[in-house]
Coordinates of C-alpha atoms and ligand atoms in Angstrom, one line a residue:
X1 CA -5.2 -47.0 55.3
X2 CA -4.0 -43.9 53.5
X3 CA -0.6 -43.1 55.0
X4 CA -0.1 -39.9 53.2
X5 CA -3.4 -38.6 54.3
X6 CA -2.5 -39.4 57.9
X7 CA 0.9 -37.7 57.6
X8 CA -0.8 -34.7 56.2
X9 CA -3.3 -34.6 59.1
X10 CA -0.7 -34.9 61.7
X11 CA 1.6 -32.3 60.0
X12 CA -1.4 -30.0 59.8
X13 CA -2.0 -30.3 63.6
X14 CA 1.6 -29.8 64.4
X15 CA 2.2 -26.7 62.1
X16 CA -1.3 -25.1 61.8
X17 CA -1.0 -25.2 58.0
X18 CA -3.8 -26.3 55.9
X19 CA -4.1 -30.0 55.3
X20 CA -4.7 -29.7 51.6
X21 CA -1.7 -27.5 51.3
X22 CA 0.5 -29.9 53.1
X23 CA -0.9 -32.7 51.0
X24 CA 0.2 -30.8 47.8
X25 CA 3.7 -30.3 49.3
X26 CA 4.4 -33.8 50.4
X27 CA 6.9 -35.5 48.0
X28 CA 8.0 -39.0 47.3
X29 CA 11.8 -39.0 48.1
X30 CA 13.9 -39.8 45.0
X31 CA 15.5 -42.8 46.7
X32 CA 13.7 -45.6 48.3
X33 CA 16.0 -45.8 51.2
X34 CA 15.2 -42.2 52.2
X35 CA 11.7 -43.1 53.1
X36 CA 8.2 -43.1 51.8
X37 CA 7.1 -39.5 52.0
X38 CA 9.0 -36.2 52.5
X39 CA 7.9 -32.9 53.7
X40 CA 9.9 -29.9 52.8
X41 CA 9.9 -27.2 55.6
X42 CA 10.6 -24.2 53.5
X43 CA 6.9 -23.0 53.8
X44 CA 7.3 -22.7 57.6
X45 CA 10.4 -20.6 57.5
X46 CA 8.7 -17.3 57.1
X47 CA 6.2 -17.6 60.0
X48 CA 8.6 -19.3 62.3
X49 CA 11.6 -17.0 61.5
X50 CA 13.9 -20.1 61.3
X51 CA 15.9 -21.9 58.8
X52 CA 14.2 -24.9 57.3
X53 CA 16.9 -27.5 58.4
X54 CA 16.4 -26.3 62.0
X55 CA 12.5 -26.4 61.7
X56 CA 12.8 -30.0 60.3
X57 CA 15.1 -31.0 63.2
X58 CA 12.6 -29.7 65.9
X59 CA 9.6 -30.9 64.2
X60 CA 10.8 -34.5 63.9
X61 CA 10.7 -34.8 67.8
X62 CA 7.0 -33.9 68.0
X63 CA 5.2 -37.0 69.1
X64 CA 2.0 -35.7 67.4
X65 CA 3.6 -36.5 64.1
X66 CA 3.3 -40.3 64.4
X67 CA -0.1 -40.3 66.0
X68 CA -2.4 -43.0 64.7
X69 CA 0.6 -45.1 63.1
X70 CA 0.9 -47.7 65.8
X71 CA 4.6 -47.6 65.5
X72 CA 4.5 -48.4 61.7
X73 CA 6.4 -45.2 60.9
X74 CA 9.8 -43.7 61.6
X75 CA 10.5 -40.0 61.2
X76 CA 14.0 -38.6 60.4
X77 CA 15.2 -35.5 58.8
X78 CA 17.7 -34.6 56.1
X79 CA 18.4 -31.0 55.6
X80 CA 15.2 -29.1 55.2
X81 CA 13.2 -32.2 54.8
X82 CA 11.3 -34.4 57.1
X83 CA 11.3 -38.0 56.0
X84 CA 8.7 -40.5 56.9
X85 CA 9.5 -44.2 56.6
X86 CA 6.7 -46.7 56.8
X87 CA 7.5 -50.1 58.2
X88 CA 7.9 -52.2 54.9
X89 CA 6.1 -55.2 56.2
X90 CA 3.1 -53.1 57.4
X91 CA 3.2 -51.1 54.2
X92 CA 3.2 -54.2 52.1
X93 CA 0.3 -55.8 54.0
X94 CA -1.7 -52.6 53.9
X95 CA -1.4 -52.0 50.2
X96 CA -1.8 -55.5 49.1
X97 CA -4.9 -56.2 51.1
X98 CA -6.4 -52.9 49.9
X99 CA -6.0 -53.9 46.4
X100 CA -7.1 -57.4 46.6
X101 CA -10.3 -56.2 48.3
X102 CA -10.9 -53.5 45.9
X103 CA -10.0 -55.5 42.7
X104 CA -9.9 -53.8 39.4
X105 CA -11.6 -50.7 41.0
X106 CA -8.5 -49.9 42.9
X107 CA -7.7 -46.2 42.9
X108 CA -11.4 -45.2 43.0
X109 CA -12.5 -42.4 45.5
X110 CA -15.6 -40.5 46.3
X111 CA -14.1 -37.1 46.3
X112 CA -16.4 -36.1 43.5
X113 CA -19.5 -37.1 45.0
X114 CA -22.5 -34.9 44.1
X115 CA -20.6 -32.9 41.6
X116 CA -21.4 -32.7 37.9
X117 CA -18.6 -32.7 35.4
X118 CA -19.3 -32.2 31.9
X119 CA -16.7 -33.6 29.5
X120 CA -17.1 -32.6 25.9
X121 CA -15.0 -34.7 23.5
X122 CA -14.7 -36.2 20.1
X123 CA -17.1 -33.7 18.3
X124 CA -16.4 -34.7 14.7
X125 CA -17.9 -32.8 11.9
X126 CA -20.9 -34.4 10.1
X127 CA -20.2 -35.4 6.5
X128 CA -16.6 -35.4 6.9
X129 CA -14.3 -38.4 7.6
X130 CA -13.4 -39.3 11.2
X131 CA -9.7 -38.9 11.1
X132 CA -6.6 -39.6 13.4
X133 CA -6.9 -36.0 14.8
X134 CA -10.3 -36.7 16.1
X135 CA -9.0 -39.8 17.6
X136 CA -6.9 -37.8 20.0
X137 CA -9.8 -35.8 21.5
X138 CA -11.9 -39.1 21.5
X139 CA -9.3 -41.2 23.3
X140 CA -8.2 -38.3 25.7
X141 CA -11.8 -37.3 26.5
X142 CA -12.9 -40.9 27.1
X143 CA -9.9 -41.5 29.6
X144 CA -10.7 -38.3 31.4
X145 CA -14.3 -39.4 31.7
X146 CA -13.3 -42.7 33.0
X147 CA -10.9 -41.1 35.6
X148 CA -13.4 -38.5 36.8
X149 CA -16.1 -41.2 37.0
X150 CA -13.8 -43.4 39.2
X151 CA -13.1 -40.4 41.5
X152 CA -16.8 -40.3 42.2
X153 CA -17.8 -37.2 40.0
X154 CA -21.0 -37.5 38.0
X155 CA -19.7 -37.3 34.6
X156 CA -21.7 -36.2 31.6
X157 CA -20.1 -37.1 28.2
X158 CA -20.9 -34.6 25.5
X159 CA -20.4 -35.0 21.8
X160 CA -20.7 -31.4 20.4
X161 CA -21.2 -32.6 16.8
X162 CA -20.2 -30.2 14.1
X163 CA -23.6 -30.4 12.4
X164 CA -24.4 -26.9 11.4
X165 CA -23.1 -24.1 9.4
X166 CA -23.0 -22.7 5.9
X167 CA -21.3 -25.8 4.5
X168 CA -24.7 -27.6 4.9
X169 CA -26.1 -25.3 2.3
X170 CA -23.4 -26.3 -0.1
X171 CA -24.0 -30.0 0.6
X172 CA -27.6 -29.6 -0.2
X173 CA -26.8 -27.9 -3.5
X174 CA -24.1 -30.5 -4.3
X175 CA -26.4 -33.4 -3.4
X176 CA -29.2 -32.3 -5.7
X177 CA -26.9 -31.8 -8.5
X178 CA -24.6 -34.8 -8.3
X179 CA -25.5 -37.0 -5.4
X180 CA -25.5 -40.8 -6.1
X181 CA -28.1 -42.5 -4.0
X182 CA -26.5 -45.9 -4.2
X183 CA -23.1 -44.6 -3.1
X184 CA -24.7 -42.7 -0.3
X185 CA -26.2 -45.7 1.2
X186 CA -23.0 -47.7 0.8
X187 CA -20.6 -45.2 2.2
X188 CA -22.2 -41.9 3.1
X189 CA -19.2 -40.1 4.3
X190 CA -17.1 -40.9 1.2
X191 CA -20.0 -39.8 -1.0
X192 CA -20.6 -36.6 0.9
X193 CA -16.9 -35.8 0.8
X194 CA -16.9 -36.5 -3.0
X195 CA -19.8 -34.0 -3.7
X196 CA -18.4 -31.5 -1.3
X197 CA -15.1 -31.6 -3.1
X198 CA -16.9 -31.4 -6.5
X199 CA -18.8 -28.3 -5.3
X200 CA -15.5 -26.5 -4.7
X201 CA -14.0 -27.8 -8.1
X202 CA -16.9 -26.6 -10.0
X203 CA -16.7 -23.1 -8.3
X204 CA -13.3 -22.9 -9.9
X205 CA -14.6 -23.4 -13.3
X206 CA -15.8 -19.8 -14.1
X207 CA -17.0 -16.8 -12.0
X208 CA -20.5 -17.4 -13.2
X209 CA -20.5 -20.9 -12.1
X210 CA -19.3 -19.9 -8.7
X211 CA -21.9 -17.3 -8.3
X212 CA -24.6 -19.6 -9.2
X213 CA -23.5 -22.3 -6.8
X214 CA -22.8 -20.1 -4.0
X215 CA -26.2 -18.3 -4.2
X216 CA -27.9 -21.7 -4.3
X217 CA -25.9 -22.8 -1.3
X218 CA -26.7 -19.6 0.6
X219 CA -30.3 -19.9 -0.2
X220 CA -30.5 -23.6 0.9
X221 CA -28.8 -22.7 4.3
X222 CA -31.3 -19.9 4.9
X223 CA -34.1 -22.4 4.2
X224 CA -32.4 -24.8 6.5
X225 CA -32.2 -22.2 9.3
X226 CA -36.0 -21.3 8.5
X227 CA -36.9 -24.8 8.9
X228 CA -38.0 -25.6 5.4
X229 CA -39.1 -29.2 5.4
X230 CA -37.1 -30.6 2.4
X231 CA -33.8 -28.9 3.3
X232 CA -34.3 -30.0 7.0
X233 CA -34.9 -33.5 5.8
X234 CA -31.9 -33.6 3.7
X235 CA -29.7 -32.2 6.4
X236 CA -31.1 -34.6 8.9
X237 CA -30.4 -37.4 6.6
X238 CA -26.7 -36.3 6.3
X239 CA -26.5 -36.0 10.1
X240 CA -28.1 -39.5 10.7
X241 CA -26.0 -41.3 8.1
X242 CA -22.8 -39.7 9.4
X243 CA -23.7 -40.5 13.0
X244 CA -24.2 -44.1 12.1
X245 CA -20.7 -44.3 10.7
X246 CA -19.3 -42.6 13.7
X247 CA -21.0 -44.8 16.1
X248 CA -19.5 -47.8 14.6
X249 CA -16.2 -46.5 15.5
X250 CA -17.2 -45.6 19.0
X251 CA -18.6 -49.0 19.4
X252 CA -15.4 -50.6 18.4
X253 CA -13.4 -48.5 20.7
X254 CA -15.9 -49.0 23.6
X255 CA -16.7 -45.4 23.8
X256 CA -20.2 -44.0 24.8
X257 CA -21.8 -40.5 25.0
X258 CA -24.6 -39.3 27.2
X259 CA -25.4 -36.3 25.0
X260 CA -25.0 -35.7 21.2
X261 CA -26.4 -32.2 21.3
X262 CA -24.4 -30.8 18.3
X263 CA -24.0 -27.2 17.1
X264 CA -27.5 -27.3 15.4
X265 CA -29.1 -27.9 18.7
X266 CA -28.0 -24.6 20.0
X267 CA -29.0 -22.5 16.9
X268 CA -32.4 -21.8 18.3
X269 CA -30.9 -20.5 21.6
X270 CA -28.7 -17.9 19.9
X271 CA -31.2 -15.1 19.8
X272 CA -31.4 -15.2 23.5
X273 CA -27.7 -15.0 23.8
X274 CA -27.5 -12.0 21.5
X275 CA -30.3 -10.4 23.5
X276 CA -28.5 -11.0 26.7
X277 CA -25.2 -9.5 25.5
X278 CA -27.0 -6.5 24.0
X279 CA -28.9 -5.9 27.2
X280 CA -25.6 -5.9 29.1
X281 CA -24.3 -3.4 26.6
X282 CA -21.5 -5.8 25.5
X283 CA -22.3 -6.1 21.9
X284 CA -20.7 -3.6 19.5
X285 CA -21.0 -3.1 15.8
X286 CA -17.8 -3.6 13.8
X287 CA -17.9 -3.5 10.1
X288 CA -21.5 -4.6 10.0
X289 CA -20.8 -7.5 12.3
X290 CA -21.7 -7.8 16.0
X291 CA -18.7 -8.4 18.3
X292 CA -17.8 -8.4 21.9
X293 CA -14.6 -6.3 22.3
X294 CA -12.0 -8.0 24.8
X295 CA -9.3 -5.5 24.6
X296 CA -9.1 -5.4 28.4
X297 CA -8.4 -9.1 28.4
X298 CA -5.7 -8.7 25.7
X299 CA -7.7 -10.7 23.3
X300 CA -9.0 -10.0 19.9
X301 CA -12.9 -9.3 19.6
X302 CA -15.2 -12.2 19.7
X303 CA -17.5 -12.4 16.6
X304 CA -21.1 -13.2 17.6
X305 CA -23.1 -12.3 14.6
X306 CA -21.8 -12.0 11.1
X307 CA -22.5 -9.1 8.8
X308 CA -25.0 -11.1 6.8
X309 CA -26.8 -11.8 9.9
X310 CA -25.9 -15.5 10.3
X311 CA -24.5 -16.8 13.5
X312 CA -21.2 -18.5 13.9
X313 CA -19.3 -21.0 15.9
X314 CA -18.5 -18.8 18.9
X315 CA -22.2 -17.9 19.3
X316 CA -23.2 -21.5 19.2
X317 CA -20.6 -22.2 22.0
X318 CA -21.9 -19.4 24.2
X319 CA -25.4 -20.8 23.7
X320 CA -24.1 -24.2 24.5
X321 CA -22.2 -23.3 27.8
X322 CA -25.4 -21.4 29.0
X323 CA -27.5 -24.4 28.3
X324 CA -25.1 -26.8 30.0
X325 CA -25.0 -24.6 33.1
X326 CA -28.7 -24.3 33.3
X327 CA -29.2 -28.0 32.8
X328 CA -26.4 -29.4 34.9
X329 CA -25.1 -26.7 37.2
X330 CA -21.8 -28.1 36.4
X331 CA -18.7 -28.2 38.8
X332 CA -16.6 -28.3 35.7
X333 CA -17.3 -27.9 32.0
X334 CA -14.3 -29.4 30.2
X335 CA -13.7 -29.2 26.4
X336 CA -11.3 -31.6 25.0
X337 CA -10.3 -29.7 21.8
X338 CA -7.0 -29.4 19.8
X339 CA -4.6 -26.6 20.8
X340 CA -5.3 -24.6 17.6
X341 CA -8.7 -23.7 19.1
X342 CA -7.1 -22.1 22.4
X343 CA -7.9 -18.7 21.3
X344 CA -11.5 -19.5 20.6
X345 CA -12.2 -20.9 24.0
X346 CA -10.3 -18.0 25.7
X347 CA -12.6 -15.7 23.9
X348 CA -15.7 -17.6 24.7
X349 CA -14.8 -17.8 28.5
X350 CA -13.8 -14.2 28.5
X351 CA -17.2 -13.2 27.1
X352 CA -18.9 -15.3 29.8
X353 CA -16.9 -13.5 32.5
X354 CA -17.7 -10.1 31.1
X355 CA -21.4 -10.9 31.1
X356 CA -21.1 -11.6 34.8
X357 CA -21.2 -15.5 34.6
X358 CA -18.6 -16.5 37.3
X359 CA -18.9 -20.1 36.2
X360 CA -16.6 -19.1 33.3
X361 CA -13.9 -19.9 35.7
X362 CA -15.2 -23.6 35.9
X363 CA -14.8 -23.9 32.2
X364 CA -11.6 -25.6 31.1
X365 CA -10.1 -26.0 27.6
X366 CA -7.9 -29.2 27.6
X367 CA -5.9 -28.9 24.5
X368 CA -3.7 -31.4 22.8
X369 CA -1.1 -31.6 20.1
X370 CA -0.9 -33.4 16.8
X371 CA -0.3 -37.0 15.5
X372 CA 2.5 -37.1 13.1
X373 CA 3.6 -40.1 11.1
X374 CA 7.4 -40.9 11.1
X375 CA 6.6 -42.9 8.0
X376 CA 4.3 -41.0 5.7
X377 CA 4.0 -43.8 3.2
X378 CA 2.2 -45.9 5.7
X379 CA -1.1 -44.8 4.1
X380 CA -2.0 -43.8 0.6
X381 CA -4.0 -40.6 1.3
X382 CA -6.0 -39.6 -1.7
X383 CA -7.9 -36.8 -0.4
X384 CA -5.4 -34.4 1.1
X385 CA -3.4 -35.7 4.1
X386 CA -6.4 -37.1 5.9
X387 CA -5.9 -40.6 7.6
X388 CA -9.1 -42.1 8.6
X389 CA -9.1 -43.6 12.0
X390 CA -10.6 -46.9 10.8
X391 CA -7.9 -47.4 8.4
X392 CA -5.5 -46.7 11.1
X393 CA -7.1 -49.1 13.5
X394 CA -7.4 -51.8 10.9
X395 CA -3.8 -51.6 9.9
X396 CA -2.7 -51.7 13.6
X397 CA -4.7 -54.7 14.5
X398 CA -3.4 -56.5 11.5
X399 CA 0.1 -55.8 12.4
X400 CA -0.6 -56.9 15.9
X401 CA -2.1 -60.2 14.7
X402 CA 1.1 -60.9 12.8
X403 CA 3.1 -60.5 16.0
X404 CA 0.7 -62.6 18.2
X405 CA 0.6 -65.3 15.5
X406 CA 4.3 -65.5 15.3
X407 CA 4.6 -65.7 19.1
X408 CA 2.0 -68.4 19.2
X409 CA 3.9 -70.4 16.5
X410 CA 7.1 -70.0 18.6
X411 CA 5.0 -71.9 21.4
X412 CA 3.9 -74.5 19.0
X413 CA 0.8 -72.9 17.8
X414 CA -1.3 -72.6 20.9
X415 CA -3.8 -70.0 19.7
X416 CA -6.6 -70.5 17.3
X417 CA -7.2 -67.9 14.5
X418 CA -10.3 -66.7 16.4
X419 CA -8.3 -66.2 19.6
X420 CA -5.6 -64.4 17.6
X421 CA -8.2 -62.1 16.1
X422 CA -9.8 -61.3 19.6
X423 CA -6.6 -60.7 21.2
X424 CA -5.2 -58.5 18.4
X425 CA -8.3 -56.4 18.5
X426 CA -7.8 -55.6 22.1
X427 CA -4.0 -55.2 22.0
X428 CA -4.0 -53.3 18.8
X429 CA -6.6 -50.8 19.9
X430 CA -4.8 -50.6 23.3
X431 CA -1.6 -49.9 21.5
X432 CA -3.1 -46.9 19.5
X433 CA -4.8 -45.6 22.7
X434 CA -1.7 -45.8 24.7
X435 CA 0.4 -44.0 22.1
X436 CA -2.0 -41.1 22.2
X437 CA -1.9 -40.9 26.1
X438 CA 1.6 -41.7 27.0
X439 CA 3.2 -38.4 26.8
X440 CA 1.9 -34.9 28.0
X441 CA -1.1 -34.2 26.0
X442 CA 0.3 -31.0 24.6
X443 CA 3.2 -32.6 22.9
X444 CA 3.0 -33.7 19.4
X445 CA 3.1 -37.5 18.9
X446 CA 5.6 -39.0 16.4
X447 CA 4.1 -42.1 15.5
X448 CA 5.9 -45.2 14.5
X449 CA 4.6 -48.8 14.1
X450 CA 7.6 -50.5 15.7
X451 CA 7.6 -48.3 18.7
X452 CA 4.0 -48.6 19.2
X453 CA 3.9 -52.5 19.0
X454 CA 7.2 -53.1 20.8
X455 CA 6.3 -55.8 23.3
X456 CA 9.3 -54.9 25.5
X457 CA 8.8 -51.1 25.2
X458 CA 6.7 -48.4 26.9
X459 CA 3.6 -49.7 25.2
X460 CA 0.2 -51.1 25.8
X461 CA 1.3 -54.5 24.4
X462 CA 3.9 -54.7 27.1
X463 CA 1.4 -53.9 29.9
X464 CA -1.2 -56.2 28.6
X465 CA 1.4 -58.9 28.2
X466 CA 2.5 -58.4 31.7
X467 CA -1.0 -58.7 32.8
X468 CA -1.6 -61.8 31.0
X469 CA 1.6 -63.3 32.2
X470 CA 0.4 -62.8 35.8
X471 CA -2.9 -64.3 35.1
X472 CA -1.2 -67.4 33.7
X473 CA 0.8 -67.7 37.0
X474 CA -2.4 -67.3 39.1
X475 CA -4.2 -70.0 37.0
X476 CA -1.3 -72.3 37.6
X477 CA -1.4 -71.7 41.2
X478 CA -5.1 -72.6 41.1
X479 CA -4.5 -75.7 39.2
X480 CA -1.7 -76.9 41.5
X481 CA -3.8 -76.1 44.6
X482 CA -1.4 -73.6 46.1
X483 CA -3.7 -70.5 45.6
X484 CA -5.5 -69.0 48.6
X485 CA -3.9 -68.4 52.1
X486 CA -3.9 -65.5 54.4
X487 CA -3.4 -62.0 53.2
X488 CA -1.4 -61.5 56.3
X489 CA 1.5 -63.2 54.5
X490 CA 1.9 -60.1 52.5
X491 CA 3.9 -58.6 55.4
X492 CA 6.7 -60.8 54.2
X493 CA 7.1 -58.7 51.1
X494 CA 10.1 -56.6 52.2
X495 CA 12.9 -57.7 49.9
X496 CA 14.1 -54.9 47.6
X497 CA 12.4 -56.0 44.6
X498 CA 9.2 -56.7 46.3
X499 CA 9.3 -53.3 48.1
X500 CA 9.8 -51.4 44.8
X501 CA 6.5 -53.0 43.5
X502 CA 4.7 -52.2 46.6
X503 CA 5.8 -48.7 46.7
X504 CA 4.7 -48.2 43.1
X505 CA 1.3 -49.8 43.7
X506 CA 0.8 -47.5 46.7
X507 CA 1.6 -44.4 44.6
X508 CA -1.0 -45.4 42.1
X509 CA -4.0 -43.8 43.9
X510 CA -2.2 -40.3 44.1
X511 CA -1.4 -40.6 40.4
X512 CA -5.1 -40.9 39.6
X513 CA -5.9 -37.8 41.5
X514 CA -3.1 -36.0 39.8
X515 CA -4.1 -37.1 36.4
X516 CA -7.7 -35.7 37.1
X517 CA -6.2 -32.4 38.5
X518 CA -4.0 -31.8 35.5
X519 CA -6.2 -33.4 32.9
X520 CA -3.2 -35.7 32.0
X521 CA -3.9 -39.3 31.8
X522 CA -0.2 -39.9 31.2
X523 CA 0.2 -39.7 35.0
X524 CA -1.6 -43.0 35.2
X525 CA 0.1 -44.5 32.2
X526 CA 3.5 -43.7 33.7
X527 CA 2.7 -45.2 37.0
X528 CA 1.4 -48.5 35.6
X529 CA 4.3 -48.7 33.3
X530 CA 6.5 -48.3 36.5
X531 CA 4.5 -50.8 38.3
X532 CA 4.9 -53.4 35.3
X533 CA 8.6 -52.8 35.1
X534 CA 9.1 -53.2 38.8
X535 CA 7.0 -56.3 38.6
X536 CA 8.9 -57.8 35.8
X537 CA 12.2 -57.2 37.5
X538 CA 10.9 -59.0 40.7
X539 CA 9.5 -61.8 38.4
X540 CA 12.8 -62.2 36.8
X541 CA 14.7 -62.4 40.1
X542 CA 12.4 -64.5 42.3
X543 CA 10.6 -67.8 42.2
X544 CA 6.9 -67.5 42.7
X545 CA 5.3 -70.9 42.4
X546 CA 8.4 -73.1 43.2
X547 CA 9.2 -71.8 46.7
X548 CA 9.2 -74.2 49.6
X549 CA 8.1 -71.7 52.3
X550 CA 4.1 -71.7 51.9
X551 CA 4.0 -68.2 53.5
X552 CA 6.4 -66.7 51.1
X553 CA 4.7 -68.3 48.1
X554 CA 1.3 -67.1 49.3
X555 CA 2.8 -63.6 49.8
X556 CA 4.2 -63.5 46.3
X557 CA 1.0 -64.8 44.8
X558 CA -0.9 -62.1 46.6
X559 CA 1.5 -59.5 45.2
X560 CA 0.9 -61.0 41.7
X561 CA -2.9 -60.6 42.3
X562 CA -2.5 -57.0 43.3
X563 CA -0.4 -56.1 40.4
X564 CA -2.9 -57.6 37.9
X565 CA -5.7 -55.7 39.5
X566 CA -4.0 -52.5 39.5
X567 CA -2.8 -52.9 35.9
X568 CA -6.3 -53.7 34.9
X569 CA -7.6 -50.8 36.9
X570 CA -5.1 -48.3 35.3
X571 CA -5.5 -49.6 31.8
X572 CA -9.3 -49.3 32.1
X573 CA -8.9 -45.7 33.1
X574 CA -7.0 -45.1 30.0
X575 CA -9.7 -46.9 28.1
X576 CA -7.6 -50.0 27.3
X577 CA -8.8 -53.6 27.8
X578 CA -6.8 -56.7 28.9
X579 CA -6.7 -60.2 27.7
X580 CA -6.3 -63.2 30.0
X581 CA -4.0 -65.0 27.7
X582 CA -1.7 -64.0 24.9
Ligands
LIG601 N1 -16.3 -29.9 15.5 C1 -15.1 -29.1 15.9 C2 -13.9 -29.6 14.9 O1 -13.9 -30.8 14.5 C3 -14.7 -29.3 17.3 C4 -15.7 -28.9 18.3 C5 -15.2 -28.4 19.5 N2 -16.1 -28.0 20.5 C6 -16.6 -26.9 20.8 N3 -17.5 -26.7 21.8 N4 -16.4 -25.9 20.0 O2 -12.9 -28.9 14.8

């Protein structure tokens, strides 16, 4: 049973306010003893012409308020707040049985049924290394996709590959001049980066050399746009080889896409966009280029066609959003792209709006900050400051393995090399993922190995370790034949430590919805971190297997089970796996 929902319904009936509005206003009191839910009466003051404390005092006597609770709730007021306190035993039983029956799908809902949500994320540039910055969009976008899917939306995962633009003319020229076929097969991205850098170095040699190279590059890009066979074949090869490399990383991280339509896909649709903007009288000439002026919106003009007639990034995005709407009639179209591109998206959405497409309001730019390394010597970065994601993941899993091995040795060496490797991959990748997601997405991350791998800190290793510890208790219960028993026993979980765990488990469902609404997976990470901390406090203070009272033992084991399911569910929403033993 969803108590918050029932309270919102009852309050809505008593006050005439909209239920959703009430739901948004209901708070969780800062102290457990104050109750489970609180409703602030300020909103009613205007219509009722009374002071909020007076309203609260009168409202609390309304019998409609406790309808449907079968005596499981008491209502009280404190100043302007009405506090609802659910009977601890009943709450415990409700929450634990719900989780045990839903298992690791706890937190799912069907609020998104029948709605298409496009989530565009990752979108790396072909022929360039996949670096730690792309990891942010990849991890954040994957988590948001998981969360929306769990809420019942039909999620379509888009990877808007950066696979088009004048730089491909340069690459074709460079490849013909200096490309090394063997290197290309061994490590295509390194080789493509090498010749791209060489192109720019050679341009610096003399103005003549520069002119010759640039002319050739422009010519090659034009041929590519016109569909010349040889140029298209080369470009396609660069694209395929790069994608193969990216896909290895995606596979390692357990990330999938439904759609890889990159920028190139939309290039043929741009003339139609230009025509549409022209017919609506939105396109203006400016220094030979074509732009949409956005003065009224307080934005600089959006460049659609360059003075040399070639199209650019923004035009491809306009074509893309029209295509997405046509194909998927989206409820939301979400772009998980770094904050530096905020202006670009504002412009694209504003152009849509000006052109009369109201679905511009359903387009959302979900921006994020930067990853900064506290210790910049952690990597030797030859080419600029780029840290490749694969190197970062390798280094993390290596460091994780050292810790896992040491812990295993302390226990007398209870893990094989293979087990250590397997566990370190899950825990290491989890640690990286968690680091990206654990704070608000717009904040920069100051990355530090020790923080990230602290088994006692606010980290994935801590959460996965808590999960594994619970699984070991549950295995022991099985082995000693004390598992099973009635779920009704959960009504015994009313001691303070137990109640704290129950309360945080109950709040998990709301955290999931809030994470989706604000595009902030940290609302989930924060909640499961709280659950784990509450659980560990309970675990340190109470016996679980060695209690004489069968019913108490059963109740505590059920609580363990519920916590494990909820942690697994939350971690999975973030894109983090678990291990059964570590
Ligand atoms: N490829 C771009 C980059 O790496 C990101 C693409 C963002 N998505 C978009 N629809 N413009 O910076």
